Amino acid sequence: NQYLLCVGSIEPRKNHSILYKAYRELIDTPDKYNFSLEHLPKLVFVGALYGSSELVSNFKDDPKLKDLVVFVKPTDEELDSFYKYCIFTLMPTLYEGWNLTMPESLSYNKFCISSNVAPMVEIGKDLVEYADPYNPIEWAKLIAKYCSNKPLLLEREEFIRRHWTNYSWAECAQFIFDSLNNEKFPL
């Protein structure tokens, strides 16, 4: 089955409700986006639920969406498979400290549509496409664009493959250590 992947705890600050609105926008007005609903994939949410039971109910109780949405809490091995086989990833967060799921996605050479918020832009640079976290129409446009244009998606994945550099935890720790060690701190 074809699906888009959204990884992260399911809580209000992760802004999953924008995806609900974007999917409803696509389902209710596909012609507005020159979009065929046969291209609309399932939406898989991966993560623990923290106070977002209303969001889950919105998806599961909506007759137009309930068969398109899946909520899972996979093992690490299962998560690996979810990343490998998704079409692309979605990261609609309102705010982050430092996001770990975007580097994960990019490490799998997966294209991502992300909220246009500073920490996400800092990580994703020009490798991902950004949308206003409060504008479901922008999300719907981008989802339609990449779900219905396989050559464009493959082009973006190739760009990620060529330009993304993943760092191990050890390399990251060494960089921080070296940076702090070379800094002149006032006494």
mmCIF file of C-alpha atoms in Angstrom:
data_model
loop_
_atom_site.group_PDB
_atom_site.id
_atom_site.type_symbol
_atom_site.label_atom_id
_atom_site.label_comp_id
_atom_site.label_asym_id
_atom_site.label_seq_id
_atom_site.Cartn_x
_atom_site.Cartn_y
_atom_site.Cartn_z
ATOM 1 C CA ASN A 1 0.000 0.000 0.000
ATOM 2 C CA GLN A 2 1.125 3.516 -0.780
ATOM 3 C CA TYR A 3 1.370 5.852 2.210
ATOM 4 C CA LEU A 4 2.773 9.101 3.527
ATOM 5 C CA LEU A 5 4.570 8.916 6.860
ATOM 6 C CA CYS A 6 4.357 11.272 9.816
ATOM 7 C CA VAL A 7 6.678 10.281 12.673
ATOM 8 C CA GLY A 8 6.606 11.813 16.140
ATOM 9 C CA SER A 9 4.540 11.891 19.275
ATOM 10 C CA ILE A 10 0.905 12.671 18.630
ATOM 11 C CA GLU A 11 0.332 15.843 20.604
ATOM 12 C CA PRO A 12 -1.001 19.346 19.892
ATOM 13 C CA ARG A 13 2.383 21.023 19.222
ATOM 14 C CA LYS A 14 3.080 18.486 16.460
ATOM 15 C CA ASN A 15 0.127 20.030 14.588
ATOM 16 C CA HIS A 16 -1.283 16.845 13.044
ATOM 17 C CA SER A 17 -4.636 18.594 12.690
ATOM 18 C CA ILE A 18 -3.237 20.520 9.690
ATOM 19 C CA LEU A 19 -2.920 17.170 7.891
ATOM 20 C CA TYR A 20 -6.538 16.362 8.712
ATOM 21 C CA LYS A 21 -7.577 19.690 7.168
ATOM 22 C CA ALA A 22 -5.291 19.226 4.145
ATOM 23 C CA TYR A 23 -6.602 15.726 3.448
ATOM 24 C CA ARG A 24 -10.200 16.952 3.754
ATOM 25 C CA GLU A 25 -9.338 19.806 1.381
ATOM 26 C CA LEU A 26 -8.011 17.322 -1.187
ATOM 27 C CA ILE A 27 -10.951 14.963 -0.787
ATOM 28 C CA ASP A 28 -13.593 17.704 -0.898
ATOM 29 C CA THR A 29 -12.083 19.806 -3.720
ATOM 30 C CA PRO A 30 -9.677 17.674 -5.795
ATOM 31 C CA ASP A 31 -10.367 19.670 -8.976
ATOM 32 C CA LYS A 32 -9.070 22.801 -7.254
ATOM 33 C CA TYR A 33 -5.655 21.075 -7.188
ATOM 34 C CA ASN A 34 -5.968 19.293 -10.532
ATOM 35 C CA PHE A 35 -5.700 16.153 -8.420
ATOM 36 C CA SER A 36 -7.115 12.690 -8.868
ATOM 37 C CA LEU A 37 -8.147 11.021 -5.619
ATOM 38 C CA GLU A 38 -6.649 7.766 -6.909
ATOM 39 C CA HIS A 39 -3.283 9.411 -6.105
ATOM 40 C CA LEU A 40 -4.233 10.105 -2.478
ATOM 41 C CA PRO A 41 -2.255 7.644 -0.345
ATOM 42 C CA LYS A 42 -2.906 6.453 3.158
ATOM 43 C CA LEU A 43 -1.511 8.545 5.983
ATOM 44 C CA VAL A 44 0.474 6.639 8.620
ATOM 45 C CA PHE A 45 1.087 8.302 11.972
ATOM 46 C CA VAL A 46 3.878 6.794 14.053
ATOM 47 C CA GLY A 47 4.188 7.729 17.707
ATOM 48 C CA ALA A 48 2.737 7.689 21.174
ATOM 49 C CA LEU A 49 -0.508 9.521 21.872
ATOM 50 C CA TYR A 50 -0.223 12.448 24.324
ATOM 51 C CA GLY A 51 -3.516 14.215 24.883
ATOM 52 C CA SER A 52 -4.666 14.179 21.272
ATOM 53 C CA SER A 53 -7.552 11.758 21.474
ATOM 54 C CA GLU A 54 -9.790 14.367 19.787
ATOM 55 C CA LEU A 55 -7.464 14.415 16.772
ATOM 56 C CA VAL A 56 -7.471 10.623 16.527
ATOM 57 C CA SER A 57 -11.279 10.667 16.792
ATOM 58 C CA ASN A 58 -11.517 13.271 14.020
ATOM 59 C CA PHE A 59 -9.623 10.976 11.678
ATOM 60 C CA LYS A 60 -11.247 7.715 12.738
ATOM 61 C CA ASP A 61 -14.800 9.081 12.875
ATOM 62 C CA ASP A 62 -14.668 10.925 9.563
ATOM 63 C CA PRO A 63 -16.262 8.636 6.946
ATOM 64 C CA LYS A 64 -14.134 10.227 4.201
ATOM 65 C CA LEU A 65 -10.847 9.680 6.066
ATOM 66 C CA LYS A 66 -11.190 6.708 8.382
ATOM 67 C CA ASP A 67 -9.983 4.205 5.765
ATOM 68 C CA LEU A 68 -7.011 6.406 4.821
ATOM 69 C CA VAL A 69 -5.446 6.863 8.261
ATOM 70 C CA VAL A 70 -3.455 4.471 10.429
ATOM 71 C CA PHE A 71 -1.955 5.103 13.886
ATOM 72 C CA VAL A 72 0.897 2.783 14.924
ATOM 73 C CA LYS A 73 3.569 2.383 17.592
ATOM 74 C CA PRO A 74 6.171 0.253 15.795
ATOM 75 C CA THR A 75 9.360 -1.386 16.966
ATOM 76 C CA ASP A 76 12.641 0.087 15.681
ATOM 77 C CA GLU A 77 12.760 -2.563 12.958
ATOM 78 C CA GLU A 78 9.194 -1.801 11.907
ATOM 79 C CA LEU A 79 9.940 1.936 11.878
ATOM 80 C CA ASP A 80 12.882 1.220 9.586
ATOM 81 C CA SER A 81 10.466 -0.456 7.160
ATOM 82 C CA PHE A 82 7.952 2.376 7.427
ATOM 83 C CA TYR A 83 10.653 4.842 6.368
ATOM 84 C CA LYS A 84 11.977 2.633 3.575
ATOM 85 C CA TYR A 85 8.614 2.088 1.931
ATOM 86 C CA CYS A 86 6.798 5.397 2.388
ATOM 87 C CA ILE A 87 6.262 7.737 -0.556
ATOM 88 C CA PHE A 88 7.552 10.699 1.464
ATOM 89 C CA THR A 89 7.310 12.128 4.966
ATOM 90 C CA LEU A 90 5.290 14.941 6.530
ATOM 91 C CA MET A 91 6.400 17.057 9.496
ATOM 92 C CA PRO A 92 3.725 19.619 10.361
ATOM 93 C CA THR A 93 5.099 20.704 13.760
ATOM 94 C CA LEU A 94 4.376 24.154 15.185
ATOM 95 C CA TYR A 95 7.660 24.338 17.064
ATOM 96 C CA GLU A 96 10.653 22.160 17.878
ATOM 97 C CA GLY A 97 13.842 22.299 19.851
ATOM 98 C CA TRP A 98 15.789 20.017 17.551
ATOM 99 C CA ASN A 99 13.878 17.567 15.420
ATOM 100 C CA LEU A 100 15.251 14.035 15.099
ATOM 101 C CA THR A 101 12.731 12.724 12.578
ATOM 102 C CA MET A 102 13.780 14.997 9.722
ATOM 103 C CA PRO A 103 17.400 13.750 9.737
ATOM 104 C CA GLU A 104 15.988 10.214 9.929
ATOM 105 C CA SER A 105 13.806 10.844 6.900
ATOM 106 C CA LEU A 106 16.649 12.427 4.935
ATOM 107 C CA SER A 107 18.954 9.543 5.875
ATOM 108 C CA TYR A 108 16.509 7.250 4.061
ATOM 109 C CA ASN A 109 16.677 9.683 1.087
ATOM 110 C CA LYS A 110 13.010 10.433 1.623
ATOM 111 C CA PHE A 111 11.572 13.727 0.515
ATOM 112 C CA CYS A 112 9.753 15.692 3.209
ATOM 113 C CA ILE A 113 7.127 18.384 3.429
ATOM 114 C CA SER A 114 7.747 20.281 6.644
ATOM 115 C CA SER A 115 6.376 23.221 8.554
ATOM 116 C CA ASN A 116 8.192 26.414 7.769
ATOM 117 C CA VAL A 117 9.576 26.898 11.289
ATOM 118 C CA ALA A 118 13.178 27.827 12.075
ATOM 119 C CA PRO A 119 14.483 24.524 13.530
ATOM 120 C CA MET A 120 13.069 22.541 10.608
ATOM 121 C CA VAL A 121 14.541 24.929 8.026
ATOM 122 C CA GLU A 122 17.888 24.777 9.832
ATOM 123 C CA ILE A 123 17.973 21.002 9.371
ATOM 124 C CA GLY A 124 16.259 20.588 6.020
ATOM 125 C CA LYS A 125 17.694 23.603 4.195
ATOM 126 C CA ASP A 126 16.829 23.223 0.490
ATOM 127 C CA LEU A 127 16.342 19.456 0.707
ATOM 128 C CA VAL A 128 12.694 19.651 1.744
ATOM 129 C CA GLU A 129 9.661 21.733 0.825
ATOM 130 C CA TYR A 130 8.106 24.007 3.446
ATOM 131 C CA ALA A 131 4.501 24.976 4.164
ATOM 132 C CA ASP A 132 2.901 27.406 6.567
ATOM 133 C CA PRO A 133 1.986 25.339 9.663
ATOM 134 C CA TYR A 134 -1.360 27.165 9.843
ATOM 135 C CA ASN A 135 -2.378 26.915 6.177
ATOM 136 C CA PRO A 136 -4.004 23.604 5.165
ATOM 137 C CA ILE A 137 -4.325 24.799 1.560
ATOM 138 C CA GLU A 138 -0.521 25.035 1.239
ATOM 139 C CA TRP A 139 -0.224 21.509 2.639
ATOM 140 C CA ALA A 140 -2.900 20.215 0.278
ATOM 141 C CA LYS A 141 -1.149 21.823 -2.734
ATOM 142 C CA LEU A 142 2.205 20.267 -1.851
ATOM 143 C CA ILE A 143 0.756 16.841 -1.063
ATOM 144 C CA ALA A 144 -1.095 16.884 -4.392
ATOM 145 C CA LYS A 145 2.007 18.107 -6.230
ATOM 146 C CA TYR A 146 4.277 15.305 -5.010
ATOM 147 C CA CYS A 147 1.682 12.509 -4.946
ATOM 148 C CA SER A 148 0.778 13.086 -8.582
ATOM 149 C CA ASN A 149 4.238 13.802 -10.012
ATOM 150 C CA LYS A 150 6.501 10.764 -9.607
ATOM 151 C CA PRO A 151 9.353 12.197 -11.756
ATOM 152 C CA LEU A 152 9.487 15.322 -9.586
ATOM 153 C CA LEU A 153 9.522 13.212 -6.426
ATOM 154 C CA LEU A 154 12.347 11.031 -7.806
ATOM 155 C CA GLU A 155 14.277 14.168 -8.708
ATOM 156 C CA ARG A 156 13.927 15.464 -5.123
ATOM 157 C CA GLU A 157 15.034 12.094 -3.699
ATOM 158 C CA GLU A 158 18.112 12.111 -5.924
ATOM 159 C CA PHE A 159 18.922 15.653 -4.766
ATOM 160 C CA ILE A 160 18.728 14.445 -1.148
ATOM 161 C CA ARG A 161 20.920 11.431 -1.960
ATOM 162 C CA ARG A 162 23.592 13.745 -3.398
ATOM 163 C CA HIS A 163 23.459 16.520 -0.799
ATOM 164 C CA TRP A 164 22.419 15.113 2.594
ATOM 165 C CA THR A 165 25.188 14.327 5.045
ATOM 166 C CA ASN A 166 24.252 12.266 8.045
ATOM 167 C CA TYR A 167 26.304 12.488 11.223
ATOM 168 C CA SER A 168 26.601 9.770 13.823
ATOM 169 C CA TRP A 169 25.992 10.574 17.476
ATOM 170 C CA ALA A 170 29.733 10.146 18.072
ATOM 171 C CA GLU A 171 30.602 12.641 15.290
ATOM 172 C CA CYS A 172 28.066 15.109 16.655
ATOM 173 C CA ALA A 173 29.423 14.774 20.202
ATOM 174 C CA GLN A 174 32.984 15.202 18.931
ATOM 175 C CA PHE A 175 32.002 18.374 17.049
ATOM 176 C CA ILE A 176 30.394 19.840 20.195
ATOM 177 C CA PHE A 177 33.393 18.843 22.321
ATOM 178 C CA ASP A 178 35.868 20.364 19.843
ATOM 179 C CA SER A 179 33.818 23.540 19.527
ATOM 180 C CA LEU A 180 33.611 24.014 23.277
ATOM 181 C CA ASN A 181 37.257 23.070 23.777
ATOM 182 C CA ASN A 182 38.417 25.697 21.270
ATOM 183 C CA GLU A 183 36.216 28.478 22.640
ATOM 184 C CA LYS A 184 37.708 31.203 24.826
ATOM 185 C CA PHE A 185 35.318 31.627 27.733
ATOM 186 C CA PRO A 186 35.576 34.701 30.014
ATOM 187 C CA LEU A 187 36.719 33.878 33.537
#
